[in-house]
Coordinates of C-alpha atoms in Angstrom, one line a residue:
X290 CA 3.2 -16.0 76.3
X291 CA 7.1 -15.2 75.7
X292 CA 7.6 -18.2 73.4
X293 CA 4.6 -17.6 71.0
X294 CA 5.7 -14.0 70.8
X295 CA 9.1 -15.1 69.6
X296 CA 7.7 -17.6 67.5
X297 CA 5.8 -15.4 65.9
X298 CA 8.7 -13.0 65.3
X299 CA 10.4 -15.8 63.6
X300 CA 8.1 -16.4 61.0
X301 CA 7.6 -12.7 60.5
X302 CA 11.7 -12.5 60.1
X303 CA 11.3 -15.6 57.0
X304 CA 8.4 -13.9 55.2
X305 CA 9.6 -10.5 55.2
X306 CA 12.0 -9.0 53.6
X307 CA 14.9 -7.3 55.8
X308 CA 14.3 -3.4 56.6
X309 CA 15.5 -1.5 53.8
X310 CA 16.0 -4.7 51.4
X311 CA 14.2 -4.2 47.6
X312 CA 11.7 -6.6 46.7
X313 CA 13.7 -9.5 44.4
X314 CA 12.9 -7.8 40.7
X315 CA 10.3 -10.2 38.6
X316 CA 10.9 -12.3 36.7
X317 CA 11.6 -11.4 33.0
X318 CA 9.0 -13.2 30.9
X319 CA 10.1 -15.6 28.0
X320 CA 9.5 -14.8 24.1
X321 CA 7.3 -18.1 24.1
X322 CA 5.0 -16.3 26.9
X323 CA 5.1 -12.9 25.2
X324 CA 3.5 -14.5 22.0
X325 CA 1.3 -16.3 24.2
X326 CA -0.1 -12.9 25.3
X327 CA -0.1 -12.0 21.2
X328 CA -2.5 -14.6 20.6
X329 CA -0.4 -17.3 19.5
X330 CA -2.1 -19.6 21.0
X331 CA -5.5 -18.4 20.4
X332 CA -6.7 -20.6 17.7
X333 CA -4.3 -23.6 17.9
X334 CA -5.2 -27.3 16.7
X335 CA -7.9 -25.9 13.3
X336 CA -8.0 -28.3 10.9
X337 CA -9.5 -28.8 7.3
X338 CA -12.7 -30.2 6.9
X339 CA -12.5 -30.8 3.2
X340 CA -8.8 -31.2 1.2
X341 CA -9.5 -32.1 -2.9
X342 CA -6.3 -32.6 -5.2
X343 CA -5.7 -29.9 -7.8
X344 CA -2.5 -31.3 -9.7
X345 CA 0.4 -31.6 -7.3
X346 CA -1.4 -29.5 -4.5
X347 CA -3.7 -30.4 -1.9
X348 CA -6.0 -27.7 -1.0
X349 CA -7.5 -27.5 2.2
X350 CA -11.0 -26.4 3.3
X351 CA -11.6 -24.7 6.8
X352 CA -15.0 -24.6 8.8
X353 CA -16.4 -21.4 8.8
X354 CA -17.1 -21.5 12.7
X355 CA -13.2 -21.9 12.9
X356 CA -11.5 -19.8 9.9
X357 CA -13.6 -17.8 7.6
X358 CA -13.3 -15.0 4.9
X359 CA -14.2 -11.4 5.3
X360 CA -17.6 -12.2 3.2
X361 CA -18.1 -15.4 5.7
X362 CA -17.2 -18.1 3.1
X363 CA -14.5 -21.0 4.1
X364 CA -10.7 -20.0 4.1
X365 CA -8.6 -22.3 1.8
X366 CA -4.9 -23.5 2.2
X367 CA -3.0 -24.9 -0.8
X368 CA -0.1 -27.2 0.3
X369 CA 2.6 -28.8 -2.5
X370 CA 5.4 -31.4 -0.9
X371 CA 8.6 -31.3 -1.6
X372 CA 11.6 -33.6 -0.4
X373 CA 13.7 -30.7 0.7
X374 CA 14.7 -29.3 4.4
X375 CA 12.9 -26.1 3.7
X376 CA 9.2 -25.3 3.8
X377 CA 7.8 -21.9 2.9
X378 CA 4.5 -20.2 4.1
X379 CA 3.3 -17.8 1.5
X380 CA 0.5 -15.6 2.5
X381 CA -1.0 -13.8 -0.6
X382 CA -2.2 -10.2 -0.7
X383 CA -4.7 -8.8 -2.0
X384 CA -5.1 -5.2 -0.3
X385 CA -7.3 -4.3 2.9
X386 CA -10.6 -2.7 4.4
X387 CA -11.5 -0.8 7.3
X388 CA -15.0 0.5 7.1
X389 CA -17.9 0.2 5.2
X390 CA -16.7 2.2 2.5
X391 CA -13.4 0.3 1.9
X392 CA -15.1 -3.2 2.7
X393 CA -18.5 -2.8 1.0
X394 CA -18.7 0.1 -1.1
X395 CA -19.2 0.4 -4.7
X396 CA -15.5 -0.7 -5.2
X397 CA -14.5 -2.3 -2.3
X398 CA -10.3 -2.5 -1.4
X399 CA -9.9 -5.6 -0.6
X400 CA -10.2 -9.7 -1.9
X401 CA -13.2 -11.2 0.2
X402 CA -13.0 -14.7 -0.7
X403 CA -10.5 -17.4 -0.8
X404 CA -9.6 -19.7 -3.6
X405 CA -7.1 -22.5 -4.6
X406 CA -3.8 -21.3 -5.4
X407 CA -4.1 -19.5 -9.0
X408 CA -2.6 -21.8 -11.8
X409 CA -0.9 -19.0 -13.3
X410 CA 1.4 -18.5 -9.8
X411 CA 2.0 -22.2 -9.0
X412 CA 5.6 -21.8 -10.7
X413 CA 5.8 -18.4 -10.8
X414 CA 8.6 -16.1 -9.2
X415 CA 9.9 -17.9 -6.1
X416 CA 7.7 -20.8 -6.4
X417 CA 9.6 -21.5 -10.1
X418 CA 10.8 -25.1 -9.8
X419 CA 11.9 -24.7 -13.6
X420 CA 14.2 -22.0 -13.3
X421 CA 17.8 -23.3 -12.5
X422 CA 18.7 -20.7 -10.5
X423 CA 16.4 -20.9 -8.1
X424 CA 17.2 -22.2 -4.6
X425 CA 13.9 -22.3 -3.5
X426 CA 12.6 -24.8 -5.9
X427 CA 12.8 -28.1 -3.4
X428 CA 11.3 -26.2 -0.6
X429 CA 7.7 -27.3 0.1
X430 CA 5.0 -24.5 0.2
X431 CA 1.8 -23.9 1.9
X432 CA -0.2 -21.3 0.1
X433 CA -2.9 -19.5 2.2
X434 CA -5.3 -17.5 0.4
X435 CA -5.8 -14.0 1.5
X436 CA -9.6 -12.9 2.3
X437 CA -9.8 -11.4 5.7
X438 CA -9.3 -7.6 4.2
X439 CA -7.3 -7.2 7.5
X440 CA -3.9 -8.2 6.1
X441 CA -3.8 -11.3 8.3
X442 CA -3.9 -9.4 11.3
X443 CA -7.8 -9.2 12.5
X444 CA -9.5 -11.1 15.1
X445 CA -12.8 -9.6 15.4
X446 CA -16.4 -9.3 13.7
X447 CA -17.7 -5.6 12.8
X448 CA -20.9 -4.7 11.4
X449 CA -20.5 -2.1 8.9
X450 CA -23.4 -0.4 7.9
X451 CA -26.1 -3.3 7.8
X452 CA -23.1 -5.9 6.5
X453 CA -21.5 -8.0 9.3
X454 CA -18.0 -8.5 8.6
X455 CA -15.0 -11.2 9.5
X456 CA -11.7 -9.8 9.9
X457 CA -10.5 -13.3 10.6
X458 CA -6.9 -12.6 9.8
X459 CA -5.1 -13.6 12.6
X460 CA -7.5 -17.1 12.9
X461 CA -6.8 -18.0 9.2
X462 CA -3.4 -17.2 10.0
X463 CA -3.1 -19.4 12.4
X464 CA -4.9 -22.4 10.2
X465 CA -2.3 -22.2 7.5
X466 CA 0.4 -22.4 10.2
X467 CA -1.0 -25.5 12.0
X468 CA -1.2 -27.2 8.4
X469 CA 2.4 -26.7 8.0
X470 CA 3.1 -27.9 11.5
X471 CA 0.8 -31.0 11.1
X472 CA 2.5 -31.8 7.3
X473 CA 6.0 -30.8 8.0
X474 CA 6.6 -31.4 11.5
X475 CA 10.6 -31.1 11.9
X476 CA 11.9 -28.9 9.2
X477 CA 15.3 -27.2 8.9
X478 CA 14.0 -23.6 8.0
X479 CA 10.9 -21.7 7.9
X480 CA 10.7 -19.0 5.1
X481 CA 7.0 -16.8 6.0
X482 CA 7.0 -15.0 3.2
X483 CA 4.3 -12.8 2.0
X484 CA 3.6 -10.0 -0.4
X485 CA 1.4 -6.5 0.3
X486 CA -1.1 -7.1 2.7
X487 CA 1.0 -11.0 2.8
X488 CA 3.9 -8.8 3.9
X489 CA 2.0 -7.0 6.6
X490 CA 1.1 -10.5 7.8
X491 CA 3.9 -12.0 7.8
X492 CA 4.2 -10.0 11.5
X493 CA 0.9 -12.7 12.8
X494 CA 2.5 -15.4 10.7
X495 CA 5.9 -15.1 12.7
X496 CA 4.1 -14.9 16.5
X497 CA 2.1 -18.1 15.8
X498 CA 4.9 -20.0 13.7
X499 CA 7.3 -19.3 16.6
X500 CA 5.1 -20.7 19.1
X501 CA 4.5 -23.8 17.1
X502 CA 8.2 -24.1 16.1
X503 CA 10.1 -22.8 19.3
X504 CA 13.9 -23.7 17.9
X505 CA 13.7 -23.8 14.3
X506 CA 15.6 -21.1 12.5
X507 CA 12.9 -18.5 11.3
X508 CA 13.0 -16.3 7.5
X509 CA 10.9 -13.6 7.4
X510 CA 10.9 -12.5 3.6
X511 CA 8.2 -9.2 3.6
X512 CA 8.2 -8.4 0.0
X513 CA 6.4 -4.7 -0.4
X514 CA 4.4 -4.6 2.7
X515 CA 6.7 -2.9 5.2
X516 CA 4.6 -2.6 8.1
X517 CA 4.0 0.8 7.8
X518 CA 0.9 2.9 9.1
X519 CA -0.2 6.9 8.3
X520 CA -1.7 7.8 11.8
X521 CA -3.0 11.4 9.9
X522 CA -5.1 9.5 7.7
X523 CA -7.3 9.2 10.5
X524 CA -10.2 6.7 9.2
X525 CA -7.6 3.9 7.9
X526 CA -5.3 4.5 11.1
X527 CA -8.6 4.3 13.7
X528 CA -10.1 1.5 11.7
X529 CA -6.5 -0.5 11.6
X530 CA -6.4 -0.2 15.3
X531 CA -9.7 -0.4 16.1
X532 CA -12.0 -2.3 13.9
X533 CA -9.4 -5.2 13.4
X534 CA -8.2 -4.4 15.6
X535 CA -4.2 -3.9 15.4
X536 CA -3.4 -3.1 18.8
X537 CA -3.0 -6.3 20.6
X538 CA -0.6 -8.1 18.0
X539 CA 1.8 -5.0 19.3
X540 CA 3.6 -5.9 22.9
X541 CA 3.2 -3.2 24.9
X542 CA 7.0 -2.9 25.8
X543 CA 7.7 -2.4 21.6
X544 CA 8.5 1.4 21.1
X545 CA 7.3 3.0 18.5
X546 CA 5.1 0.0 17.3
X547 CA 1.7 2.0 18.1
X548 CA 2.3 4.3 15.2
X549 CA 4.6 2.2 13.6
X550 CA 4.5 -1.3 13.5
X551 CA 7.6 -1.5 11.3
X552 CA 9.5 -1.3 14.8
X553 CA 8.3 -4.6 16.0
X554 CA 10.6 -6.4 13.8
X555 CA 13.5 -5.0 16.0
X556 CA 11.5 -5.9 19.5
X557 CA 11.4 -9.3 17.4
X558 CA 15.3 -9.6 16.7
X559 CA 15.9 -8.3 20.3
X560 CA 14.2 -11.7 21.7
X561 CA 15.0 -13.9 18.9
X562 CA 18.7 -14.8 17.5
X563 CA 17.1 -17.8 15.5
X564 CA 15.5 -15.3 13.5
X565 CA 16.2 -12.9 10.1
X566 CA 14.1 -10.7 8.4
X567 CA 14.3 -9.4 4.7
X568 CA 12.6 -6.4 3.4
X569 CA 11.5 -5.6 -0.7
X570 CA 10.5 -2.4 -1.9
X571 CA 10.3 -0.1 -4.6
X572 CA 11.1 3.4 -3.1
X573 CA 8.0 5.3 -4.2
X574 CA 5.7 2.1 -4.2
X575 CA 2.5 4.2 -5.7
X576 CA 0.3 1.0 -4.1
X577 CA 1.6 1.9 -0.5
X578 CA 2.9 5.1 -0.8
X579 CA -0.8 7.0 -2.3
X580 CA -3.1 4.0 -2.4
X581 CA -3.2 3.1 0.9
X582 CA -1.2 4.9 3.2
X583 CA -2.1 8.5 1.6
X584 CA 1.5 9.3 2.6
X585 CA 2.9 10.6 -1.3
X586 CA 6.4 11.7 -1.0
X587 CA 6.7 11.5 2.3
X588 CA 6.5 7.2 2.2
X589 CA 10.7 7.2 0.6
X590 CA 11.9 9.0 4.0
X591 CA 9.7 7.2 6.0
X592 CA 10.7 3.7 4.7
X593 CA 14.2 4.8 5.0
X594 CA 14.5 6.0 8.6
X595 CA 12.4 3.3 9.9
X596 CA 14.2 0.5 8.3
X597 CA 17.9 2.2 8.8
X598 CA 17.2 2.2 12.7
X599 CA 16.3 -1.5 12.6
X600 CA 19.3 -2.6 10.5
X601 CA 22.0 0.0 12.8
X602 CA 20.6 -2.4 15.6
X603 CA 20.6 -5.5 14.2
X604 CA 23.2 -5.3 10.7
X605 CA 23.4 -9.4 10.5
X606 CA 19.8 -10.2 10.7
X607 CA 17.9 -7.2 9.4
X608 CA 18.3 -6.3 5.5
X609 CA 16.6 -4.8 2.9
X610 CA 16.5 -4.7 -1.5
X611 CA 15.3 -1.3 -1.9
X612 CA 14.9 -0.2 -5.5
X613 CA 13.7 2.8 -7.7
X614 CA 10.7 3.1 -9.3
X615 CA 6.3 3.0 -8.3
X616 CA 5.8 -0.9 -8.7
X617 CA 4.5 -3.0 -6.1
X618 CA 5.7 -6.7 -5.4
X619 CA 7.9 -8.7 -6.5
X620 CA 7.8 -12.6 -5.1
X621 CA 5.2 -14.4 -7.6
X622 CA 6.0 -12.0 -10.8
X623 CA 8.6 -12.5 -13.5
X624 CA 10.8 -9.2 -12.0
X625 CA 11.9 -11.6 -9.3
X626 CA 14.6 -13.2 -12.1
X627 CA 14.9 -9.6 -13.6
X628 CA 15.3 -7.1 -10.9
X629 CA 19.4 -6.0 -10.2
X630 CA 20.9 -3.8 -7.6
X631 CA 24.4 -2.3 -7.8
X632 CA 25.0 -5.6 -10.6
X633 CA 23.3 -8.1 -8.2
X634 CA 19.9 -9.7 -9.3
X635 CA 17.4 -9.7 -6.3
X636 CA 17.0 -13.5 -7.0
X637 CA 21.0 -14.0 -6.3
X638 CA 20.3 -11.7 -3.2
X639 CA 16.9 -14.0 -2.1
X640 CA 18.9 -17.3 -2.7
X641 CA 21.8 -16.0 0.0
X642 CA 19.1 -14.8 2.5
X643 CA 18.1 -18.4 2.5
X644 CA 21.8 -19.8 2.8
X645 CA 22.4 -17.3 5.7
X646 CA 25.5 -16.5 3.5
X647 CA 27.6 -13.7 4.7
X648 CA 27.2 -12.4 1.0
X649 CA 23.8 -11.7 1.7
X650 CA 24.2 -7.8 2.0
X651 CA 22.0 -4.4 2.8
X652 CA 20.9 -2.7 -0.3
X653 CA 18.8 0.3 0.9

């Protein structure tokens, strides 16, 4: 009996910590594991069921049970291949909606179906192959057509009134990234760019793209979609958080993300040294400040204060190009080659971002 008792004590000593010793700290979870938590693999492997040629572009259409638009119609991605080291995923913009009035009222606030990249945009702004100063000219392009109403962030079907509505932003952006991965499995650099709603969508695009390309340098290029919300505009704020819903894309350890998702930029930069982030905005962007956020004159100080904090934490990898005015978006406009700040053209600033140049400077 004494021997049995001694053996039992020995076993307890090997499995239980010594009295007073702290439990070992839990292992810190990797970035890849955190991205899976945020939905990075939820829609992995989506493939098109139709591919058509349109000039130099391949237009991919996806089955509606995998990726679909707000109105239930098919999602589309257009691809132009080039012999270059970079691949550019461009997320189209086109408004947002979060309830019956904004999605299906007499004046819906969002684009609700997808199309091939319009002819007038195929060689405009950052996509212009005939502009000799454009350093993006040789990059392959994946153009994702916006149509989910949730700024590429949603993952829920909602019935507004009597209309079933599909906020499938996460599935759609996953389909776009998977298309990019199949066509361009080993790029030297990935540019995740988007304008307006597409700027907001670079958030979900990063979650999926970093999962698919764990070691590839990523540039996030947010044009006029600065990841801001207005908690005082109750219908919009609660609609985005609950009806899309945005909340699951915000890590629980991202300080301030629940009120201002722009703080996700710092969360990313804190954990991912292979990513740089560029943010463009007009200081008094009317579309953002008034039409969407309802912030009015409060927009500019909020934009400046929140982005100041991120730049202070990561001055080499988070930089801004802010200009005076009430305009909205620049990447696919003629202004891409005309806007300047402190004697520098925006297109030149953009080129230096791509190159990772020390001359890429913050212009808040």
